[in-house]
Coordinates of C-alpha atoms and ligand atoms in Angstrom, one line a residue:
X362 CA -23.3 4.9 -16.4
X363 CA -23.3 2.3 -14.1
X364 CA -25.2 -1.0 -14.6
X365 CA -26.7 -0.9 -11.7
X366 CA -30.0 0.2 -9.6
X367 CA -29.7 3.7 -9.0
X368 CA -29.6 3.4 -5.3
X369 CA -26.8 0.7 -6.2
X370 CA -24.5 3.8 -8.2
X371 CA -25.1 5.5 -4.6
X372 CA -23.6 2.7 -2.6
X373 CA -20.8 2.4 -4.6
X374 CA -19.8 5.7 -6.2
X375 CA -16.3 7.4 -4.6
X376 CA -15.9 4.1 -2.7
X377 CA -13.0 2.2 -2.5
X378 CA -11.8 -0.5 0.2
X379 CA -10.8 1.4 2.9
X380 CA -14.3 2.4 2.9
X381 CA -16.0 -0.6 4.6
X382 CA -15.8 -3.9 6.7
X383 CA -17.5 -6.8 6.3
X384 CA -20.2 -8.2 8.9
X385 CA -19.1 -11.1 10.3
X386 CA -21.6 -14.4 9.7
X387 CA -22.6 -17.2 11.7
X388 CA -20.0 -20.1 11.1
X389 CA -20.7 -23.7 11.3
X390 CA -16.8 -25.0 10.6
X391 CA -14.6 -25.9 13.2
X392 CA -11.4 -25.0 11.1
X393 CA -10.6 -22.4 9.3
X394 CA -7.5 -24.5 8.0
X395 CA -9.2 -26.4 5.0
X396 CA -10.8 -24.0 3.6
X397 CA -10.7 -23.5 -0.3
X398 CA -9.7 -20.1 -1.9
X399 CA -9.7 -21.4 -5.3
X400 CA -11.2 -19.3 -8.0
X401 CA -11.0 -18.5 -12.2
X402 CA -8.5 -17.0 -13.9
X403 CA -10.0 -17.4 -17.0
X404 CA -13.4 -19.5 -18.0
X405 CA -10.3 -22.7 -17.9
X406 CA -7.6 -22.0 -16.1
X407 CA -8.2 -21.7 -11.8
X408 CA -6.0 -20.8 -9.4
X409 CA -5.9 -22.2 -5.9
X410 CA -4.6 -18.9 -4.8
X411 CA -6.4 -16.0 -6.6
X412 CA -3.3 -13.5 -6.9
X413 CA -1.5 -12.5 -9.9
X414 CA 1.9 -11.1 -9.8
X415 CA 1.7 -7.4 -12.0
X416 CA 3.8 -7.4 -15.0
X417 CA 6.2 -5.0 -13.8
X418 CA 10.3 -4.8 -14.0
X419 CA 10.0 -4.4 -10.3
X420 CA 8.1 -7.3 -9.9
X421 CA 8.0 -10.3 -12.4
X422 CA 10.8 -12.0 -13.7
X423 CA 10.7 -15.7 -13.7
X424 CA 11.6 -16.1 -10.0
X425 CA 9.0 -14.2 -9.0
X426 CA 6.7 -16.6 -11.2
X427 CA 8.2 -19.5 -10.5
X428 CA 7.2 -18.6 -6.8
X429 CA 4.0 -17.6 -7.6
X430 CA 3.0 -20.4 -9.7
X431 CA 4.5 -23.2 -7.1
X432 CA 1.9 -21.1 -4.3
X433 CA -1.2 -21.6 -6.6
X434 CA -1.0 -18.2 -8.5
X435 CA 1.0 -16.5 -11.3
X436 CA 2.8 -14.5 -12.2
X437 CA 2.8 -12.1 -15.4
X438 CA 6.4 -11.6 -16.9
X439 CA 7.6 -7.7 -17.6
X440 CA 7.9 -6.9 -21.1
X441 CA 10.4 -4.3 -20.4
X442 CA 13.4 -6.4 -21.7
X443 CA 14.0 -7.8 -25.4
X444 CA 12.3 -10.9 -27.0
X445 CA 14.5 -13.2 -26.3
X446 CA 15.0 -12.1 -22.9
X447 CA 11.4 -12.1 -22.0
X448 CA 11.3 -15.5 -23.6
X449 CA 13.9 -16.9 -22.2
X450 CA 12.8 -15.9 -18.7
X451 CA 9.7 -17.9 -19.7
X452 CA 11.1 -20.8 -20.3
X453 CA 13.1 -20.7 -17.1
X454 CA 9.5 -21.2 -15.2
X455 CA 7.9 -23.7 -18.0
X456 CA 11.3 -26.1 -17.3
X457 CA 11.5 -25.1 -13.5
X458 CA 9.3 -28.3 -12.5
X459 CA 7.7 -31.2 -13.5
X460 CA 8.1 -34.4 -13.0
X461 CA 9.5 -34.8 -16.5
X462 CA 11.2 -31.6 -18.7
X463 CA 10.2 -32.1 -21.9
X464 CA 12.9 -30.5 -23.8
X465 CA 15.6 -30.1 -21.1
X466 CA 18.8 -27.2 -22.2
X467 CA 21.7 -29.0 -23.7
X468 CA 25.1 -27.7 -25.0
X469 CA 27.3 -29.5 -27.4
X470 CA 30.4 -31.6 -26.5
X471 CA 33.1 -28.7 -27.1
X472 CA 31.7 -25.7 -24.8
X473 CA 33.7 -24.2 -22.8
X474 CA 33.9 -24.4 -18.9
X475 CA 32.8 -20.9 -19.1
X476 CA 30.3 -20.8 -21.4
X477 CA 28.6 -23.8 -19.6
X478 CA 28.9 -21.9 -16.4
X479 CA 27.2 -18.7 -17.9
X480 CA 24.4 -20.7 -19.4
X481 CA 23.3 -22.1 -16.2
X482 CA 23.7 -18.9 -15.2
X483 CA 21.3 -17.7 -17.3
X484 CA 18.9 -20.1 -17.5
X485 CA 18.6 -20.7 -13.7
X486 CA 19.6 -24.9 -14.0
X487 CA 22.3 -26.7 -12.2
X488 CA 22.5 -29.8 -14.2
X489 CA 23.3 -29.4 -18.3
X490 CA 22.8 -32.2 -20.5
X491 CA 25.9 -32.3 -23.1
X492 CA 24.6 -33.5 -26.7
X493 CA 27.6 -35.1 -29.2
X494 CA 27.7 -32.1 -31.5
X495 CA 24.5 -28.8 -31.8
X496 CA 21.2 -30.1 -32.8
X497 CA 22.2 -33.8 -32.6
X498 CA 19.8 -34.2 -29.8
X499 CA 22.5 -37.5 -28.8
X500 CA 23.2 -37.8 -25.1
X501 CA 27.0 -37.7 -24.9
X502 CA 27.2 -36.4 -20.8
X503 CA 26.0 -34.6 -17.8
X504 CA 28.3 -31.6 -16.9
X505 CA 26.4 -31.1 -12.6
X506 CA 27.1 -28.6 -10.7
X507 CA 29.8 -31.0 -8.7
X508 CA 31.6 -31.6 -12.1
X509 CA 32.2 -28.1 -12.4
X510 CA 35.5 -26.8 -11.6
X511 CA 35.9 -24.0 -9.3
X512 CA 36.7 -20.7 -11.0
X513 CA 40.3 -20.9 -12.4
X514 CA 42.4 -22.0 -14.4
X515 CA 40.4 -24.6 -16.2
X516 CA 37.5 -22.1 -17.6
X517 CA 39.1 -22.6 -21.3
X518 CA 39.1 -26.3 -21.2
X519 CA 35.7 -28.5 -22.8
X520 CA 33.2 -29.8 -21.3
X521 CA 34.3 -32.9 -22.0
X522 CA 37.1 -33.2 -20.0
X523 CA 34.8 -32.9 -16.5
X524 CA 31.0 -34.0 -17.5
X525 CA 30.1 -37.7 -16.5
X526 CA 30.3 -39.2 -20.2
X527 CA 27.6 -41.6 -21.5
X528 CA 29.2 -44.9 -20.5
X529 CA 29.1 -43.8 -17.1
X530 CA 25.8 -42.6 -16.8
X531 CA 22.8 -44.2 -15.5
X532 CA 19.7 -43.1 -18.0
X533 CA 16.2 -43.9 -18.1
X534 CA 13.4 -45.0 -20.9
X535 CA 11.2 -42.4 -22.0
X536 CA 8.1 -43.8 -20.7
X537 CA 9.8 -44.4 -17.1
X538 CA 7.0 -43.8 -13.9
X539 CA 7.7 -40.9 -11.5
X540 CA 7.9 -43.7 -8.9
X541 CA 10.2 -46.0 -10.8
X542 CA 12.3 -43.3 -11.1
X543 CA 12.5 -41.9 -7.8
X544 CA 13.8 -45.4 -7.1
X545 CA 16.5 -45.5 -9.9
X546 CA 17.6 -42.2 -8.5
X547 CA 18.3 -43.3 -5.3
X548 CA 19.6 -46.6 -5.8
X549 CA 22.3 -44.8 -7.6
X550 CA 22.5 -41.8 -5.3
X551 CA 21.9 -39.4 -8.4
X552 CA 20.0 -36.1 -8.5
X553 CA 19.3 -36.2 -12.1
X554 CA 18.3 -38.8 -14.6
X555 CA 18.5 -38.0 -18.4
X556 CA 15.6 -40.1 -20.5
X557 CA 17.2 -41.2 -23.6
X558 CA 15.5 -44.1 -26.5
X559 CA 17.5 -47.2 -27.8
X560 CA 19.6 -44.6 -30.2
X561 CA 20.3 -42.0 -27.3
X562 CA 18.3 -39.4 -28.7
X563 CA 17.3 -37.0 -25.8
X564 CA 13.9 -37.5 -24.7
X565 CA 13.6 -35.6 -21.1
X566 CA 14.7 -35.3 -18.0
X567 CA 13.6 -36.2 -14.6
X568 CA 15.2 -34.2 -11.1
X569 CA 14.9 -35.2 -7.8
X570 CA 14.3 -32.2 -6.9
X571 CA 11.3 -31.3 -8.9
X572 CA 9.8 -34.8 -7.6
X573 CA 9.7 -33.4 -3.9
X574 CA 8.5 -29.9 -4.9
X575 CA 5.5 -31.8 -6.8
X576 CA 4.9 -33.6 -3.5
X577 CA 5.3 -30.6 -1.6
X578 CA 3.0 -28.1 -3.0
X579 CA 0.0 -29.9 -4.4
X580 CA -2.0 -27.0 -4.9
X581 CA 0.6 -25.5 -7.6
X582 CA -0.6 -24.3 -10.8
X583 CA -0.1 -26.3 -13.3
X584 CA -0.7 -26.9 -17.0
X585 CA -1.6 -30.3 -18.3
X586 CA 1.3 -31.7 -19.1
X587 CA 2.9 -30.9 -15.4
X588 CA 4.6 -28.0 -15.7
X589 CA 4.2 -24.6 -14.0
X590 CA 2.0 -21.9 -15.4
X591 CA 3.8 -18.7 -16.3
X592 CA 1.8 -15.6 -17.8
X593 CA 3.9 -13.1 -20.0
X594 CA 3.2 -9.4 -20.9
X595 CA 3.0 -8.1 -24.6
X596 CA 1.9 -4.4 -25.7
X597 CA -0.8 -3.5 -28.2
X598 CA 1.7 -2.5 -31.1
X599 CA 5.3 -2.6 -32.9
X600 CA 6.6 -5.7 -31.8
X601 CA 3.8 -7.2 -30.1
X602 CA 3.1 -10.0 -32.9
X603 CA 6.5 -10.8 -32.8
X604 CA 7.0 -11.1 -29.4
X605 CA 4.0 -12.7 -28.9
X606 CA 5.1 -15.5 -31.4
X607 CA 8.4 -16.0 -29.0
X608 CA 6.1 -16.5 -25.6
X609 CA 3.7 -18.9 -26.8
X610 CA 6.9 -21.1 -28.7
X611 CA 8.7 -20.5 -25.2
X612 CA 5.3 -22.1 -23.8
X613 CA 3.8 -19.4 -22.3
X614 CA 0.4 -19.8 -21.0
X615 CA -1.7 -16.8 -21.5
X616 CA -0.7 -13.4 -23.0
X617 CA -1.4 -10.4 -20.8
X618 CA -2.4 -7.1 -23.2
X619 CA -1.7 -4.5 -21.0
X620 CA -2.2 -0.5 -21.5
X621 CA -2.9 2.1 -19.6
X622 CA -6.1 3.1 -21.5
X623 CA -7.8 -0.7 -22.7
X624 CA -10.8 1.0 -23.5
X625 CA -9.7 1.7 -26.7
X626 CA -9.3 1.1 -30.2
X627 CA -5.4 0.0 -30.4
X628 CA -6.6 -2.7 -27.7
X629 CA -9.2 -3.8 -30.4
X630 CA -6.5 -3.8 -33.2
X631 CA -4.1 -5.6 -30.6
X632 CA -6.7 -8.5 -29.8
X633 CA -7.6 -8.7 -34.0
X634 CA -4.1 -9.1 -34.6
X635 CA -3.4 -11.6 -31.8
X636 CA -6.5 -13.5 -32.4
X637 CA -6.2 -13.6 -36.2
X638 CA -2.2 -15.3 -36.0
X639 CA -3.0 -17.2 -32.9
X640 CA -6.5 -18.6 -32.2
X641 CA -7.8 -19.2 -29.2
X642 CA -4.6 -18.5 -27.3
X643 CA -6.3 -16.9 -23.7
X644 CA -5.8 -13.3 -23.3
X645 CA -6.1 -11.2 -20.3
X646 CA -7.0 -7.6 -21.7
X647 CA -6.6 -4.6 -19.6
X648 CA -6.9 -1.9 -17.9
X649 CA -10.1 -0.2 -18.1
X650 CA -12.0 1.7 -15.1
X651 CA -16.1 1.5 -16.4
X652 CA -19.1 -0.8 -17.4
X653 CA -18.4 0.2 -20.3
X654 CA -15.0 -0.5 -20.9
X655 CA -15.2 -4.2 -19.1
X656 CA -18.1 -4.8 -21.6
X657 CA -16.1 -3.5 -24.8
X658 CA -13.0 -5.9 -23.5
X659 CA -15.4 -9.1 -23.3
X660 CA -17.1 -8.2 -26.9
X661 CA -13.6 -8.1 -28.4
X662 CA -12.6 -11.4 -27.2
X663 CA -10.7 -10.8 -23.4
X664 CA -10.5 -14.3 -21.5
X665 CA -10.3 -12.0 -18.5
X666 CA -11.0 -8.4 -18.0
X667 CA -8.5 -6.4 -16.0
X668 CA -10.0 -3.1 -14.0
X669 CA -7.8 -0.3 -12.3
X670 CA -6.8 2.8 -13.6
X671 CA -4.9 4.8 -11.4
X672 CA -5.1 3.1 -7.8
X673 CA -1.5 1.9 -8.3
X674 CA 1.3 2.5 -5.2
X675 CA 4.0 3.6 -8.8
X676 CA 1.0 5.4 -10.1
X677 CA 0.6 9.2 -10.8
X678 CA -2.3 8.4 -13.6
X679 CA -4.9 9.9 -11.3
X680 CA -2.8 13.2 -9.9
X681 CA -1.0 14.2 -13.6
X682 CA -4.2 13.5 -15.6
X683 CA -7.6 12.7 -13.4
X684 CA -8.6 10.0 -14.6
X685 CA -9.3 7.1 -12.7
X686 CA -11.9 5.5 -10.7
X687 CA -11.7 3.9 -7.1
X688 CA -11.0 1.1 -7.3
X689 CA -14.0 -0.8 -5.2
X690 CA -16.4 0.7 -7.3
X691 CA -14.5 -0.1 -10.4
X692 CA -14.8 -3.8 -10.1
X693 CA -18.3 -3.4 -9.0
X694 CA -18.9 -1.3 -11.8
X695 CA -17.2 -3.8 -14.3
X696 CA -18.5 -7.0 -12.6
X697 CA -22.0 -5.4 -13.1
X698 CA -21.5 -4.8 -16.6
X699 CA -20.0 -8.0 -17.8
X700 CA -22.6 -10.2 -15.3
X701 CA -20.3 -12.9 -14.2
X702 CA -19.5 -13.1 -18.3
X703 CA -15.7 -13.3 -17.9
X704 CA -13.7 -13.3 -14.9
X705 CA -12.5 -9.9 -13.6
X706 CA -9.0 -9.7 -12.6
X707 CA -8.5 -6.4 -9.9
X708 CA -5.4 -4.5 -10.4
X709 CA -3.7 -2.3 -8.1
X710 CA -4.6 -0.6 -5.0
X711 CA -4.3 -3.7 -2.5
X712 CA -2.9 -2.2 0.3
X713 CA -3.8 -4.4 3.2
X714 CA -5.1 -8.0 2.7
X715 CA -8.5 -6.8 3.3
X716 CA -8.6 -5.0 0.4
X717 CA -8.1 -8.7 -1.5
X718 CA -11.1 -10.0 0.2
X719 CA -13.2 -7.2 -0.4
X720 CA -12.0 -7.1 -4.1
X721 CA -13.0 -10.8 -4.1
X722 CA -16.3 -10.4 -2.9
X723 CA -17.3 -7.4 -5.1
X724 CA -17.0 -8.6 -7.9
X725 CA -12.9 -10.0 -8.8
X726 CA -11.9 -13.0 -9.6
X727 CA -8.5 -12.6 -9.2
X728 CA -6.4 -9.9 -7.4
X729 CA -3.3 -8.5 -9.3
X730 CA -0.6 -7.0 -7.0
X731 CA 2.6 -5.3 -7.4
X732 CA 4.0 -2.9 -4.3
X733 CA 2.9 -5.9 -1.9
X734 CA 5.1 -8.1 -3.7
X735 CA 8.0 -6.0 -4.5
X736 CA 11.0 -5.8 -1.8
X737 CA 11.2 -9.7 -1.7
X738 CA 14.0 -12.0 -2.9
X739 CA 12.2 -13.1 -5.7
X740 CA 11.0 -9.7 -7.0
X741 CA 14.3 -8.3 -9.7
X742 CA 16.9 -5.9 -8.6
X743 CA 19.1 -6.0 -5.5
X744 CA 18.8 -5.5 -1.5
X745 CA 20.2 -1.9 -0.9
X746 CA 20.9 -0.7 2.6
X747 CA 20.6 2.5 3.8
X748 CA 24.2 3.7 5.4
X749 CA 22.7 5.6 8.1
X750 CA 19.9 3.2 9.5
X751 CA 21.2 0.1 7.9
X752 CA 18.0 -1.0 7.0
X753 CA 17.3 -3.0 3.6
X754 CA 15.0 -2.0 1.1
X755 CA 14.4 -2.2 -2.3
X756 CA 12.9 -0.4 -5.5
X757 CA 9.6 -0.5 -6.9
X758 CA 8.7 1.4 -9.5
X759 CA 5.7 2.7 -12.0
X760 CA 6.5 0.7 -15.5
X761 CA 5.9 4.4 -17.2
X762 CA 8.2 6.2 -14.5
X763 CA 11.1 7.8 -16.1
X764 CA 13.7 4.9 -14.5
X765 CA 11.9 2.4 -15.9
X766 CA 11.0 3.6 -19.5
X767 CA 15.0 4.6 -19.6
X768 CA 16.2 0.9 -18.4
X769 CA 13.4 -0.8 -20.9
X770 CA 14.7 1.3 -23.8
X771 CA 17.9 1.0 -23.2
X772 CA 19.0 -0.5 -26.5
X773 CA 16.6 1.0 -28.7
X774 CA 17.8 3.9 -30.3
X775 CA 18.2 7.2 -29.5
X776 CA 14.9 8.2 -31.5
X777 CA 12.6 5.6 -30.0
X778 CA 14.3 6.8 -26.6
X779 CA 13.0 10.6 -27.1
X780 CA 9.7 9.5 -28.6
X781 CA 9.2 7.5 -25.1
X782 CA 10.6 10.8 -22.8
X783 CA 8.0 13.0 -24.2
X784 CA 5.1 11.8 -22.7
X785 CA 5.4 12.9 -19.2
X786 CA 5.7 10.0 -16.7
X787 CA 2.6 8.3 -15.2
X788 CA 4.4 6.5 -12.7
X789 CA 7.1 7.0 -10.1
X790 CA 9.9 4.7 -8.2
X791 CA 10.1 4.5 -4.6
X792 CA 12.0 2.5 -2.0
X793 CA 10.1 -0.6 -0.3
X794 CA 11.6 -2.1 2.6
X795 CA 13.3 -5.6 1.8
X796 CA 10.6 -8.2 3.4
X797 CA 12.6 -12.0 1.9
X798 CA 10.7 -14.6 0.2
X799 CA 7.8 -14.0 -1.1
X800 CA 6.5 -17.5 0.2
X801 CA 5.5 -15.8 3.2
X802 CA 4.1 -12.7 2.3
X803 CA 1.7 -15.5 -0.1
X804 CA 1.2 -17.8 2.7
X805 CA -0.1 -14.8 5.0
X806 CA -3.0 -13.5 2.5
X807 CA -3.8 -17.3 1.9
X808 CA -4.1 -17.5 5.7
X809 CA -6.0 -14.4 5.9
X810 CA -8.6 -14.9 3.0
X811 CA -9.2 -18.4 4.9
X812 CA -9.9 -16.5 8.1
X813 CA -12.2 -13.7 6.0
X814 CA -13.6 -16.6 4.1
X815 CA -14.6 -18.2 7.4
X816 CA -15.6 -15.0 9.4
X817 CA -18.3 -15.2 6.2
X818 CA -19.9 -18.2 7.4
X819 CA -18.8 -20.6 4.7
X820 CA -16.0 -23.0 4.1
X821 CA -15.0 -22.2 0.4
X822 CA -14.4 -18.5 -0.7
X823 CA -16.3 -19.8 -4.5
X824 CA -19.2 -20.4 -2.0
X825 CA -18.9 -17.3 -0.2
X826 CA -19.1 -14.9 -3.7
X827 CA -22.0 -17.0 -4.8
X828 CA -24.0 -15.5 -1.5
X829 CA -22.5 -11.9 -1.4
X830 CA -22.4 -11.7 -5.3
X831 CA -25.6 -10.7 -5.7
X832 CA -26.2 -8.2 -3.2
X833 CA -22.3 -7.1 -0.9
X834 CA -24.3 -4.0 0.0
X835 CA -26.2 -6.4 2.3
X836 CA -22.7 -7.8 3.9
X837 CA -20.7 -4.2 3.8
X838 CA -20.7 -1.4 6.4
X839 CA -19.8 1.7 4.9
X840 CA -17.4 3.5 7.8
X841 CA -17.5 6.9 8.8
X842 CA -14.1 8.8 9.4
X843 CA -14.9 8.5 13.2
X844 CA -15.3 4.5 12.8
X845 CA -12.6 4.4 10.2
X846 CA -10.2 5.7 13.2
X847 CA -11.1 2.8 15.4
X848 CA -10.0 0.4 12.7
X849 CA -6.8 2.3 11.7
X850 CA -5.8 4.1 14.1
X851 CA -3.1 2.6 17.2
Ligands
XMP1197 P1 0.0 -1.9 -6.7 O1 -0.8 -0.9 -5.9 O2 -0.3 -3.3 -6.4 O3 -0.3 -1.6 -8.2 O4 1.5 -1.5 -6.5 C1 0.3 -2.4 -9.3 C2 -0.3 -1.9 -10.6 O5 0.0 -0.6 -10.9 C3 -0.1 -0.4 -12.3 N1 1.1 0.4 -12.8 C4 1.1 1.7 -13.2 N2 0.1 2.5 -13.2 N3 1.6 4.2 -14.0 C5 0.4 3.8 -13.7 O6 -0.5 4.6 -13.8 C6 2.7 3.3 -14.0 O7 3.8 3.7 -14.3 C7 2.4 2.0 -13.6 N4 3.2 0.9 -13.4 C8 2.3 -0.1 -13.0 C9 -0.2 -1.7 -12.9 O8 -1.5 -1.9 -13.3 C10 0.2 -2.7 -11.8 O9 -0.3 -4.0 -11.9

């Protein structure tokens, strides 16, 4: 039942977000420019962006994160892909930028010309630090991207014939300032300078280029040691310990649990199991749809609470098997239930960047998308182009839609395959039009939440919810079809 005052269930029940507006309020700001959109991820972690990228193969790889993180969100990487895989994409976003990498790649004096070329291939680097022999962890080179020969005849040769050795290369201490060496770097006209100690043993690595991206985006989200926040997907059972153990050693920052039906006892198995092998690590649970099943994720231990089942764009939940509730009144329902408890995170739905706001003020902390993300660079798979109208477009796709499950299974035997095909699919794939970098599509809702935030009177959207919280019924007009025309229809 819902939490609520009965005429409260009325207000809310069958409502969803292209059900209302929201009455404007009397401003006193000259500029909507400055105005804060921060809000909680978790009871620690804030974003100065509140949107999360879903944890879908259509979605979320590390690029996508990588983006998302450098905008002031995150971004949740797929678990549709191996371990190491899903690791490895993780640690392409925890070594993408800081002012110092920690543990930069290295490859061993010996490696081929291909080889190297395929590991920075795969890793997403330019530079490769060359040690003397595996594990030394002893500087012996830099093979860049200049050093590199072109594709030919020298792919067999080692590394060592074209990386700028040791005694040519200018290195800093371990303990160097950002500032000291932005000037070492430029002194020397170099783009890269490997931190070694007195014995040469590896101890970072700073780039110029992550020293201008830190300048340029100060509202990035970042962990404390500098680098950029990545979230990662695991399920609730076979090799969830397992891979879970990979993501957190690949430095992932919160684990995302996510099932279709979190309102349930293999979610409470899943969070015993993850709590009891790794503490306190923050955990985003979800999905659930009630009161109910947002209170039974914050009494098993959920960081954050994640609500939608069925609003989806990939989504046939609601049509194959009715359940569901709309969305709107599902975080009102579950923001009701947990009282302000444990940040909700809004999943699915998001149509329009109204439907953010409204999600915002309802009762989200955070607003999870997928379709509006997908069909940009930084989303996986390619630009397709349709031969007759020559316009681009990409997929997206339900994670439980029959492409998908037969891509993420794809190595998994034939049994595991056939288990997964009978349960009919949930989710479907359709064709999104190709929209570039996702930088804009992020910049636009910032924009717009600044200019929803502002139409509410008040200069930061935390200081907005505190008013509306309580009472949206008081800011919302409920639309007729007749009114909802005059919004929609042009
Ligand atoms: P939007 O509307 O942003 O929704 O595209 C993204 C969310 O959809 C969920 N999702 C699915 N739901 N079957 C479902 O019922 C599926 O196959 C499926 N795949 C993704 C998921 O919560 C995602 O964040």
């Amino acid at each position: 039942a819902f939490a609520g005052a009965p005429d409260e269930a009325a207000f809310w029940t069958g409502r969803t977000f292209d059900d209302f507006l929201f009455r404007p309020q009397k401003s006193d700001s000259q500029t909507r420019r400055n105005i804060s959109v921060s809000s909680l991820l978790t009871a620690d972690v804030g974003l100065d962006l509140p949107i999360v990228s879903s944890n879908m193969d259509s979605v979320t790889g590390a690029h996508m994160a990588r983006a998302m993180a450098m905008h002031g969100g995150i971004g949740v990487v797929h678990r549709g892909m191996s371990i190491e895989r899903q690791a490895s994409e993780v640690g392409v976003v925890k070594r993408s930028q800081s002012a110092v990498i920690v543990r930069p790649l290295c490859l061993p004096a010996g490696t081929t010309i291909r080889q190297a070329r395929r590991f920075a291939r795969q890793n997403g680097i330019t530079g490769i630090l060359i040690e003397t022999a595996s594990g030394s962890n002893l500087l012996a080179g830099l093979l860049s991207n200049r050093d590199t020969p072109v594709h030919g005849a020298d792919e067999d040769r080692p590394v060592d014939d074209f990386m700028t050795p040791l005694s040519r290369l200018v290195t800093g201490a371990p303990d160097i300032s950002t500032d000291e060496a932005e000037r070492v770097m430029f002194e020397h006209r170099i783009e890269r300078l490997p931190l070694v100690d007195g014995a040469n043993r590896i101890r970072g690595l700073i780039t110029r280029r992550d020293i201008n991206l830190k300048r340029e985006q100060p509202g990035a989200s970042k962990d404390s040691a500098g680098h950029l926040r990545c979230a990662a997907a695991v399920g609730a059972r076979g090799d969830y310990l397992e891979r879970a153990a990979a993501l957190l050693e690949a430095g992932a920052d919160l684990l995302f649990i996510d099932i279709a039906h979190g309102h349930s006892v293999v979610m409470e198995q899943a969070v015993a199991g993850l709590r009891g092998k790794f503490g306190s690590v923050p955990l985003v649970c979800g999905n659930v749809a009630t009161g109910a099943g947002a209170r039974f994720l914050r009494d098993i231990g959920a960081d954050a609470v994640k609500v939608g089942v069925g609003p989806g764009r990939g989504c046939r939940t609601r049509l194959e098997t009715a359940a569901g509730v709309p969305q709107l009144q599902a975080i009102r329902e579950a923001y009701l239930a947990v009282g302000g408890s444990v940040p909700i995170m809004a999943d699915g739905g998001v149509r329009t960047d109204k439907d953010i706001f409204l999600a915002l003020i309802c009762g989200a902390s955070t607003v999870m998308l997928g379709s509006a993300l997908s069909g940009t660079d930084e989303a996986p798979g390619r630009v397709i182009e349709d031969p007759a109208t020559h316009l681009k477009k990409k997929i997206y796709r339900g994670m439980t839609s029959p492409e998908a499950v037969l891509e993420t299974l794809y190595d998994s035997s034939s049994e595991e395959l056939d288990a997964a095909l009978e349960t009919p699919p949930e989710g479907q794939e359709i064709q999104v039009p190709y929209r570039g970098s996702v930088s804009g599509i992020l910049e636009r809702i910032r924009g717009h939440l600044q200019s929803s935030v502002s139409y509410g009177g008040e200069i930061t959207l935390a200081a907005l919810r505190e008013k509306v919280l309580p009472d949206p019924s008081a800011f919302l007009v409920p639309l007729s079809a007749a009114a909802r025309s005059e919004s929609y229809e042009r």
